[in-house]
PDB file of C-alpha atoms and ligand atoms in Angstrom:
ATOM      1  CA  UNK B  24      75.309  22.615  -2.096  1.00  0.00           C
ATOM      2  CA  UNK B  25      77.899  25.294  -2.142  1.00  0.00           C
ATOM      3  CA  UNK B  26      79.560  26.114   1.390  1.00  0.00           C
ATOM      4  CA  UNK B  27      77.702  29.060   3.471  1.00  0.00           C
ATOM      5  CA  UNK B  28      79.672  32.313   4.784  1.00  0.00           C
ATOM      6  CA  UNK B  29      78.231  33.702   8.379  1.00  0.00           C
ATOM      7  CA  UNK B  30      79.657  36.654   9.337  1.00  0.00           C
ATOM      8  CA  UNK B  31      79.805  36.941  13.224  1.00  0.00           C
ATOM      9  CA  UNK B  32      78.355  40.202  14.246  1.00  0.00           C
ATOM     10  CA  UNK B  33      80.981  39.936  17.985  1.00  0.00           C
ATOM     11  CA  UNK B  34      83.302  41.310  15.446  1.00  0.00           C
ATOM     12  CA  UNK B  35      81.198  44.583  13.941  1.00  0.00           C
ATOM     13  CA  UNK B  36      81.489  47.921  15.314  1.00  0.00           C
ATOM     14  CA  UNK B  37      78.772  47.815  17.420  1.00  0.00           C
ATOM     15  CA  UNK B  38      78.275  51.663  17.254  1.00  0.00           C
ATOM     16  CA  UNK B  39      77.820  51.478  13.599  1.00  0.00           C
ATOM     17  CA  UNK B  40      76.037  48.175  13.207  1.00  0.00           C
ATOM     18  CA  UNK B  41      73.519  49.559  11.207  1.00  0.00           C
ATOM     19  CA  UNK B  42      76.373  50.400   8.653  1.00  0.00           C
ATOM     20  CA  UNK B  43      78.034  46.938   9.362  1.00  0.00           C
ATOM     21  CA  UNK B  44      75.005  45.146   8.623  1.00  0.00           C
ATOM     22  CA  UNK B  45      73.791  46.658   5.349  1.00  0.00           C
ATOM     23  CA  UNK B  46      77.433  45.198   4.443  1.00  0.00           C
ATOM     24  CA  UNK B  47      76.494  42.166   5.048  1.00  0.00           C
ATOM     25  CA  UNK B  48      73.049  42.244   3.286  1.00  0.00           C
ATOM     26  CA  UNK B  49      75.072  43.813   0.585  1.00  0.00           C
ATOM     27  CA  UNK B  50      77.439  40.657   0.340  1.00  0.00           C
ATOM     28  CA  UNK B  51      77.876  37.291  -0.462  1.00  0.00           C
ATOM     29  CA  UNK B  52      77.578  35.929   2.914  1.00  0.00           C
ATOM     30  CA  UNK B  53      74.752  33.611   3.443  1.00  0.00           C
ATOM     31  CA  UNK B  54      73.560  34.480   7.202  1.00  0.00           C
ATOM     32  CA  UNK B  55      73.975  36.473  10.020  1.00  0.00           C
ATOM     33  CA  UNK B  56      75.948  34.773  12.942  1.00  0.00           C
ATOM     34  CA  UNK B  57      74.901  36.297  16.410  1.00  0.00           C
ATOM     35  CA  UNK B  58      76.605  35.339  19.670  1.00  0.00           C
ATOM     36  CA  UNK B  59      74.661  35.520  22.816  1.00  0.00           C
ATOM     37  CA  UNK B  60      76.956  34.906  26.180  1.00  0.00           C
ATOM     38  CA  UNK B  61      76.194  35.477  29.439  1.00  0.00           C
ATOM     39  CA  UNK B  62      79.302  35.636  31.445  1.00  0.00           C
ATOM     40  CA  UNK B  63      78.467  32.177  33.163  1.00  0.00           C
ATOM     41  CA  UNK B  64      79.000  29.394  31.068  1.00  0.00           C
ATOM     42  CA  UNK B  65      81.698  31.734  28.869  1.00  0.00           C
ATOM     43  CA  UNK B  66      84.187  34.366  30.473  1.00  0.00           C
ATOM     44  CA  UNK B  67      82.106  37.085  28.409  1.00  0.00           C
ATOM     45  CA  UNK B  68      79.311  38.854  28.185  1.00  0.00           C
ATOM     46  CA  UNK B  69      78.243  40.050  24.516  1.00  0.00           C
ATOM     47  CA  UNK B  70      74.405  41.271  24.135  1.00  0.00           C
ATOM     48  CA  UNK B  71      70.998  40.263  24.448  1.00  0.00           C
ATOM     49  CA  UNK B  72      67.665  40.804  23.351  1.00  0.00           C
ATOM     50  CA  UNK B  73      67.206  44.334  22.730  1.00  0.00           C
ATOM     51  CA  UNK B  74      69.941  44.099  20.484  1.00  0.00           C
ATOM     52  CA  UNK B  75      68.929  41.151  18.483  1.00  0.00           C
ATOM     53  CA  UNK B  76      65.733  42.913  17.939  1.00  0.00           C
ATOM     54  CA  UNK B  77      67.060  46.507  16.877  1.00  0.00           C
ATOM     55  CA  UNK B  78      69.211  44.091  14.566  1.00  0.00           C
ATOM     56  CA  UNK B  79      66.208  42.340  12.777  1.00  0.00           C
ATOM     57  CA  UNK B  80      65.001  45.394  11.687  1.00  0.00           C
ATOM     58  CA  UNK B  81      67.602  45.607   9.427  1.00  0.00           C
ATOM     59  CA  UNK B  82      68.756  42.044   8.436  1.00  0.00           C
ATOM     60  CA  UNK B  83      67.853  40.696   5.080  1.00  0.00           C
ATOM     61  CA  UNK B  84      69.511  37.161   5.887  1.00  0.00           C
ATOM     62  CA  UNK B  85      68.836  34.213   7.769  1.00  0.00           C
ATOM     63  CA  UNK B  86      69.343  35.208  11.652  1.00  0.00           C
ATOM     64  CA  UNK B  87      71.644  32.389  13.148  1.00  0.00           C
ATOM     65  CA  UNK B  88      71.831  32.727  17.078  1.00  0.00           C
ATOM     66  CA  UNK B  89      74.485  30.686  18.947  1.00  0.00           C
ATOM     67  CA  UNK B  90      73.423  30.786  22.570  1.00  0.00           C
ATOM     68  CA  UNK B  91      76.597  30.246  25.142  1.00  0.00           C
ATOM     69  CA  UNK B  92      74.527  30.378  28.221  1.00  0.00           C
ATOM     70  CA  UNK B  93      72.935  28.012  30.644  1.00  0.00           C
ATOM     71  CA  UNK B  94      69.832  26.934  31.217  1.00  0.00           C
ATOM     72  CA  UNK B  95      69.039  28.464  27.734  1.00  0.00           C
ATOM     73  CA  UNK B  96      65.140  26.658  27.782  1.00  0.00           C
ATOM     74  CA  UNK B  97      64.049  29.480  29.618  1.00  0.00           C
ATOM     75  CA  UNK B  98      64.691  32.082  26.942  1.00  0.00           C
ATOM     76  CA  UNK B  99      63.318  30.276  23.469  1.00  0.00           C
ATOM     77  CA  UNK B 100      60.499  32.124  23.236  1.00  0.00           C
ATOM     78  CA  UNK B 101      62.038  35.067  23.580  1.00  0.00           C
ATOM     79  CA  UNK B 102      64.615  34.285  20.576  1.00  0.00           C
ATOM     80  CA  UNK B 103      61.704  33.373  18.960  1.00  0.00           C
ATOM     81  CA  UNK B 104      60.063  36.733  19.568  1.00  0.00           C
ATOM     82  CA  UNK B 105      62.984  38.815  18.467  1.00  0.00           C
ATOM     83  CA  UNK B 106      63.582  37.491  15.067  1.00  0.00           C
ATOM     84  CA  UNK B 107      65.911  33.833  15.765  1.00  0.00           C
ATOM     85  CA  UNK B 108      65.407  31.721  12.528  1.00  0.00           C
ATOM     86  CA  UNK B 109      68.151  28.937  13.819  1.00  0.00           C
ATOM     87  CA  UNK B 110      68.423  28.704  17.533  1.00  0.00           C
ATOM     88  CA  UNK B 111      72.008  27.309  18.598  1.00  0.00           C
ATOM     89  CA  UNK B 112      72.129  25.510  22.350  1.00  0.00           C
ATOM     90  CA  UNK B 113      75.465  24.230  23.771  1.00  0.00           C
ATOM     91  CA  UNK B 114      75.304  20.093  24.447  1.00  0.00           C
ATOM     92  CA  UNK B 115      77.481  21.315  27.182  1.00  0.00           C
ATOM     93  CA  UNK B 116      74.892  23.717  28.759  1.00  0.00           C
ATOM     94  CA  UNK B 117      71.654  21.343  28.390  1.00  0.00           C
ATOM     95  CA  UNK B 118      70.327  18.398  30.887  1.00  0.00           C
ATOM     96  CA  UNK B 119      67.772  17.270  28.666  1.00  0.00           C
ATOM     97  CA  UNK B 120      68.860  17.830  25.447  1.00  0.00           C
ATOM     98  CA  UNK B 121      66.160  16.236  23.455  1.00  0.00           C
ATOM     99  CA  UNK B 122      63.825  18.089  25.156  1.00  0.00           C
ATOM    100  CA  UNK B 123      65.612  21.568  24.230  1.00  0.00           C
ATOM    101  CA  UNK B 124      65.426  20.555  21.090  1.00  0.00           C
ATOM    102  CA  UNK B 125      62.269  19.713  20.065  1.00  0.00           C
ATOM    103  CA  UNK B 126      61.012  23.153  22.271  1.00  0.00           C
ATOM    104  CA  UNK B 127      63.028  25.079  19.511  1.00  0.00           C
ATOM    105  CA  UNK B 128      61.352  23.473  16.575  1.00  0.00           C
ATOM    106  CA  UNK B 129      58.078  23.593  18.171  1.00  0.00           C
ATOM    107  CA  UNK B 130      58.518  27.463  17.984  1.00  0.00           C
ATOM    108  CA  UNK B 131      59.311  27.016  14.236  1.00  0.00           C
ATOM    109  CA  UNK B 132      62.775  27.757  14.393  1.00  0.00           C
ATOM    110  CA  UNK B 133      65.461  25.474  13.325  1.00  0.00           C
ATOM    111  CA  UNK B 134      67.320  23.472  15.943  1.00  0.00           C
ATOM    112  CA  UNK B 135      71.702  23.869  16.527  1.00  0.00           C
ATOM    113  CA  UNK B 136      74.108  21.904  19.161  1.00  0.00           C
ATOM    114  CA  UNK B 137      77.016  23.564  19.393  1.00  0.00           C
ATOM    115  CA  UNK B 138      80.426  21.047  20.936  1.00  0.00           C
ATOM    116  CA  UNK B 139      82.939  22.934  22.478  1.00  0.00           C
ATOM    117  CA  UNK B 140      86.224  21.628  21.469  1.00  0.00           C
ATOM    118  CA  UNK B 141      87.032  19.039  23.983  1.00  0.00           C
ATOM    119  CA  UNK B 142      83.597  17.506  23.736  1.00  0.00           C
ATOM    120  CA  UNK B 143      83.642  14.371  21.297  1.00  0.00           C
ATOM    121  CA  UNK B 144      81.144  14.508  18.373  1.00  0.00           C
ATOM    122  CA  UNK B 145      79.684  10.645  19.529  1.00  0.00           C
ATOM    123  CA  UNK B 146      77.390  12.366  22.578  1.00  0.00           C
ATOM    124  CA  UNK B 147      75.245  13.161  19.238  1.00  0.00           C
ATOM    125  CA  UNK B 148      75.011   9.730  17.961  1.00  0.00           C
ATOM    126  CA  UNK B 149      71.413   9.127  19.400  1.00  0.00           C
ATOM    127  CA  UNK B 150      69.706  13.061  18.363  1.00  0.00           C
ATOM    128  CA  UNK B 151      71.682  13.243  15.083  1.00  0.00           C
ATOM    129  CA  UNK B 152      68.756  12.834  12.967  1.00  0.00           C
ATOM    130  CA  UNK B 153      66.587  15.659  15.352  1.00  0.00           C
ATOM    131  CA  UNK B 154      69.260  17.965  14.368  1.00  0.00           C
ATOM    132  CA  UNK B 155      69.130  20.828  11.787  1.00  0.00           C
ATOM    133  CA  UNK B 156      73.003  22.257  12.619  1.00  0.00           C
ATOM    134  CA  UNK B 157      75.571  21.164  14.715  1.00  0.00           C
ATOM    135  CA  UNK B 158      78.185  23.673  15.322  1.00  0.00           C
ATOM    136  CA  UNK B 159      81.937  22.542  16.398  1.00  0.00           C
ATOM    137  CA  UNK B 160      83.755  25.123  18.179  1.00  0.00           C
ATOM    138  CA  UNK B 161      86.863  25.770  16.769  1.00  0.00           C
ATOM    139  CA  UNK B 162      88.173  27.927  19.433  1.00  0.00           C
ATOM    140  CA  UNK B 163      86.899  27.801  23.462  1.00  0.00           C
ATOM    141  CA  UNK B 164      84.019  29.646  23.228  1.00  0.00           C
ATOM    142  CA  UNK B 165      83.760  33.408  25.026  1.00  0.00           C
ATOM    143  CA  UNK B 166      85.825  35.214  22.136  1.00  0.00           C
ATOM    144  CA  UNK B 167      86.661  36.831  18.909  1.00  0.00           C
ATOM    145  CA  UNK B 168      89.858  36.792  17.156  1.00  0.00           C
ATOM    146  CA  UNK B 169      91.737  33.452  18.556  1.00  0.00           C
ATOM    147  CA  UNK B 170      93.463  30.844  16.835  1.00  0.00           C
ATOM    148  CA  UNK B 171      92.024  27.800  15.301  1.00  0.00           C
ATOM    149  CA  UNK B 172      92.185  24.402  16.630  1.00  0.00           C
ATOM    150  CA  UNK B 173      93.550  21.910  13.942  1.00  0.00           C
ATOM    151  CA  UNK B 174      91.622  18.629  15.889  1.00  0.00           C
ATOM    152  CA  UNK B 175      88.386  20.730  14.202  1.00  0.00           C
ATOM    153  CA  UNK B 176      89.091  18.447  11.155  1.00  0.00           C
ATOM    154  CA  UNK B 177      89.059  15.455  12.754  1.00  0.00           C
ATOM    155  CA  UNK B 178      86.277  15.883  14.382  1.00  0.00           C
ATOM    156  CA  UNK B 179      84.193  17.369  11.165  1.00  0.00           C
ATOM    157  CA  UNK B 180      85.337  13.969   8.837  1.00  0.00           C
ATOM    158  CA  UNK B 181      83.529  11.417  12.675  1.00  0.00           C
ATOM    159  CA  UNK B 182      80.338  14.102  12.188  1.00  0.00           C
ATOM    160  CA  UNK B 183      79.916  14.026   8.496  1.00  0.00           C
ATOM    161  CA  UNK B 184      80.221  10.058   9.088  1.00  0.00           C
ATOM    162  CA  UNK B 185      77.777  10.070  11.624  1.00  0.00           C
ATOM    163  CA  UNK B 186      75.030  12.075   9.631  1.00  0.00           C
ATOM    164  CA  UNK B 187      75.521  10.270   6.617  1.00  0.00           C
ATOM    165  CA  UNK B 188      75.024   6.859   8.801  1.00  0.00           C
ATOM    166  CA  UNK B 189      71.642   8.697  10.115  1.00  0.00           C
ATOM    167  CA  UNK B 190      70.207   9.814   6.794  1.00  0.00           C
ATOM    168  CA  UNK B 191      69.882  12.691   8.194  1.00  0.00           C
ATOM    169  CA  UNK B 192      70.489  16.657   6.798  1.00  0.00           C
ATOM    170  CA  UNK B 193      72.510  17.950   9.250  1.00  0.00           C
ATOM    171  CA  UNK B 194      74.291  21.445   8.427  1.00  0.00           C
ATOM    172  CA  UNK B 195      78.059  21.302   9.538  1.00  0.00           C
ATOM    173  CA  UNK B 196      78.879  24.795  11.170  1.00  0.00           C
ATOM    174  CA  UNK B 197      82.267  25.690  12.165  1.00  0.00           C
ATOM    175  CA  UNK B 198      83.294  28.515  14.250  1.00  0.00           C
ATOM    176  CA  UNK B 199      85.931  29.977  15.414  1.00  0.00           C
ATOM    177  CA  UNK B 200      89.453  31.073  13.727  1.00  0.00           C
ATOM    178  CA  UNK B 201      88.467  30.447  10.099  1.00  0.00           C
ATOM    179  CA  UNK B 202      90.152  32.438   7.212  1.00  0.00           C
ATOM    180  CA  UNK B 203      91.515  32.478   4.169  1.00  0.00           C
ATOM    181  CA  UNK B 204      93.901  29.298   4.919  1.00  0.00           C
ATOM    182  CA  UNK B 205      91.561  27.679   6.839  1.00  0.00           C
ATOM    183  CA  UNK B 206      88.490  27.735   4.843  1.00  0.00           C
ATOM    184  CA  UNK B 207      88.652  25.224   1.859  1.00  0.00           C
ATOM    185  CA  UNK B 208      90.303  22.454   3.825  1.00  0.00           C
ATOM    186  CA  UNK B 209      87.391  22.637   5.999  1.00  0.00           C
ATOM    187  CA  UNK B 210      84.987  22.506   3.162  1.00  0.00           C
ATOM    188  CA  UNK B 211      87.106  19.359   1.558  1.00  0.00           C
ATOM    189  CA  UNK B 212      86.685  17.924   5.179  1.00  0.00           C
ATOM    190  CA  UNK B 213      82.868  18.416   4.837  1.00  0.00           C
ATOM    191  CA  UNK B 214      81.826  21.813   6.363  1.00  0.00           C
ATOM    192  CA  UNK B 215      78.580  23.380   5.126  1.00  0.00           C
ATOM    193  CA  UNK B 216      78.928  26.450   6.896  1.00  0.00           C
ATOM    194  CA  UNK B 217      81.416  29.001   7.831  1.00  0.00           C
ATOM    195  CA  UNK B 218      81.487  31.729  10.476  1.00  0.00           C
ATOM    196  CA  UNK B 219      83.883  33.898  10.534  1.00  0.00           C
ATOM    197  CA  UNK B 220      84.517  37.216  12.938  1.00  0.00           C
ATOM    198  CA  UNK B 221      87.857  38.872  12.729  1.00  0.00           C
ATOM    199  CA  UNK B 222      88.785  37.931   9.894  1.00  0.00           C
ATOM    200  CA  UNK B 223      85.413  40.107   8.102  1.00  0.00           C
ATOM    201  CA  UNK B 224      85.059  42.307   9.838  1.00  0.00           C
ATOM    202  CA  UNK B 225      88.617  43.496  10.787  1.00  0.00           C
ATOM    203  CA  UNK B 226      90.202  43.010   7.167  1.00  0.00           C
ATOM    204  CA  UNK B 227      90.184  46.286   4.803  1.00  0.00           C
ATOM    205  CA  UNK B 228      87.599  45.504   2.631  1.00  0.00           C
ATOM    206  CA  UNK B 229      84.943  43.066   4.519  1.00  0.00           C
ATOM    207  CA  UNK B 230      82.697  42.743   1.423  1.00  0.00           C
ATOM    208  CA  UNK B 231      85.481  41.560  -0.765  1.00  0.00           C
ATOM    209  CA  UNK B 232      87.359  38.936   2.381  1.00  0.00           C
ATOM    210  CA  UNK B 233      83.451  37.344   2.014  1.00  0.00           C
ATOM    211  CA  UNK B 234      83.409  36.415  -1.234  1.00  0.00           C
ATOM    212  CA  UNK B 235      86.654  35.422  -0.904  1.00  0.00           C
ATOM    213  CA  UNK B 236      85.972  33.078   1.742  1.00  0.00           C
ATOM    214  CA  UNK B 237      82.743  32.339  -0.348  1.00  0.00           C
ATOM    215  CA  UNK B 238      84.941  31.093  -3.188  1.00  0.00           C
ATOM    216  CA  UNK B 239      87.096  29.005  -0.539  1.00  0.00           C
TER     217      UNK B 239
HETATM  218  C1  DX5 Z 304      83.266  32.635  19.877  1.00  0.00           C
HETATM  219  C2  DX5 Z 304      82.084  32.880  18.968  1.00  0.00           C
HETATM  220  C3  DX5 Z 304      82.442  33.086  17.543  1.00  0.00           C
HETATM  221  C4  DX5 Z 304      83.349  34.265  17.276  1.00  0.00           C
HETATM  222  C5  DX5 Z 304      84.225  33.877  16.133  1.00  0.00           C
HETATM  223  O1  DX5 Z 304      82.820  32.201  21.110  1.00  0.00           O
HETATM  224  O2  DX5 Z 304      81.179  31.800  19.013  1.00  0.00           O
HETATM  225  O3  DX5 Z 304      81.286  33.160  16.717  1.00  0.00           O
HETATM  226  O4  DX5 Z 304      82.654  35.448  16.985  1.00  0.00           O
HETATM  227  O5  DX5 Z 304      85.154  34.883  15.956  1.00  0.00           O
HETATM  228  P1  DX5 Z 304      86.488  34.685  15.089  1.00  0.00           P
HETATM  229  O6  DX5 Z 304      86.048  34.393  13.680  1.00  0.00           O
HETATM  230  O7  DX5 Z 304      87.139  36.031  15.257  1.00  0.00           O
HETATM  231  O8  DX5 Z 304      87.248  33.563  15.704  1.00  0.00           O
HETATM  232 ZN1   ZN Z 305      79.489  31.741  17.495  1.00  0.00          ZN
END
C-alpha cells in the first residue's frame, strides 16, 4: 500500500473552512486529520463538537480524530455521533486502555493510540494486535507548526517490528513536523500515514504541496 497524506485541519483558516476543505476533497490527500484538545492534558484548546459536525457536512474523506484530552471514554459516543470514522486516544491519557479501546470499536469506529514522544513504543506490546492506528507524536502535542523530532525514526523501525511480530495490521501514523524533507525517509522507515499541518496549509499552493508529499 502506497503511503496516506492527512491534512491537519489546526492549520486551515478556520473562517473559511468550508473553502479549505473542498481543497482537500479536491486533492490527493487520503483523510481528514482533526485535532481535539482541551487545554488540560495539552497547553491548547482547539475545537469540539459543533465543529466536527458542521465539518462532516462537507467532508468527502475518511474523518480521522486525534483526541488530546483526558478521560476521553466519556465522549465516544459523541465522536461517534458527529461523524468520527477513526477515533485517536492518547496511551498517556487512558487508565484502562484496553477497555477504551474496545468501547471505540464497539461504536464501529476504528481504534488509534497516539505516544507522545517520550513515551516508548513497548507499553503497546500486549494491545498491538487490538489496534487499527497507532500514532507517534513527532512534536509535544498542543501545536501546529514546530519542528520534528529525529528519535520519530527510531521509534517507527521498534513499532513496525512489533506489528509485524503480532500479525497484526496496524496503520503507522506520524504527526507532527513532516514535510517535504521529512516525508520519504519516514515512509522508507515504515510509515503508512502522514499528517501534515503547516506545511499544507500554509505553503502557496496546498493542493499541489499534497501531492507532493503524496509522491514522497
Ligand atoms: C499537534 C497536532 C498535529 C498538528 C500538526 O498536537 O496533533 O496534528 O496539527 O501540525 P504540523 O504539521 O504543523 O506540525
Ligand atoms: Zn494530530
Amino acid at each position: 500500500m502506497s503511503h496516506l497524506i492527512a491534512p491537519s485541519i489546526l492549520a486551515a483558516d478556520f473562517a473559511n473552512l468550508q473553502r479549505d476543505i473542498e481543497m482537500v476533497n479536491q486533492s490527493e490527500a487520503d483523510w481528514f486529520h482533526i485535532d481535539v484538545m482541551d487545554g488540560v492534558f495539552v497547553p491548547n484548546i482547539s475545537f469540539g463538537m459543533p465543529v466536527i459536525s458542521a465539518m462532516k457536512k462537507h467532508t468527502k474523506k475518511i474523518m480521522d480524530v486525534h483526541l488530546m484530552i483526558v478521560d476521553p471514554d466519556k465522549f465516544i459516543t459523541d465522536f461517534k455521533k458527529v461523524g468520527a470514522d477513526i477515533l485517536t486516544v492518547h496511551y498517556e491519557t487512558c487508565k484502562h486502555l484496553h477497555r477504551t479501546v474496545q468501547a471505540i470499536k464497539s461504536e464501529g469506529m476504528q481504534a488509534g493510540v497516539s505516544l507522545n514522544p517520550h513515551t516508548p513504543v513497548a507499553v503497546l506490546e500486549d494491545i498491538i494486535q487490538d489496534l487499527d492506528l497507532v500514532l507517534i507524536m513527532s512534536v509535544n502535542p498542543g501545536f501546529g507548526g514546530q519542528s520534528f523530532i529525529e528519535n520519530t525514526y527510531k521509534k517507527i523501525i521498534q513499532l513496525k517490528d512489533l506489528i509485524e511480530k503480532s500479525g497484526s495490521k496496524t496503520l503507522i501514523e506520524i504527526d507532527g513536523g513532516v514535510n517535504d524533507k521529512n516525508c520519504s525517509k519516514l515512509v522508507a522507515a515504515g510509515a503508512d500515514v502522514l499528517v501534515a499541518g503547516s506545511f499544507v496549509f500554509k505553503s502557496e499552493n496546498p493542493t499541489e504541496t499534497i501531492s507532493k508529499l503524496k509522491k514522497g
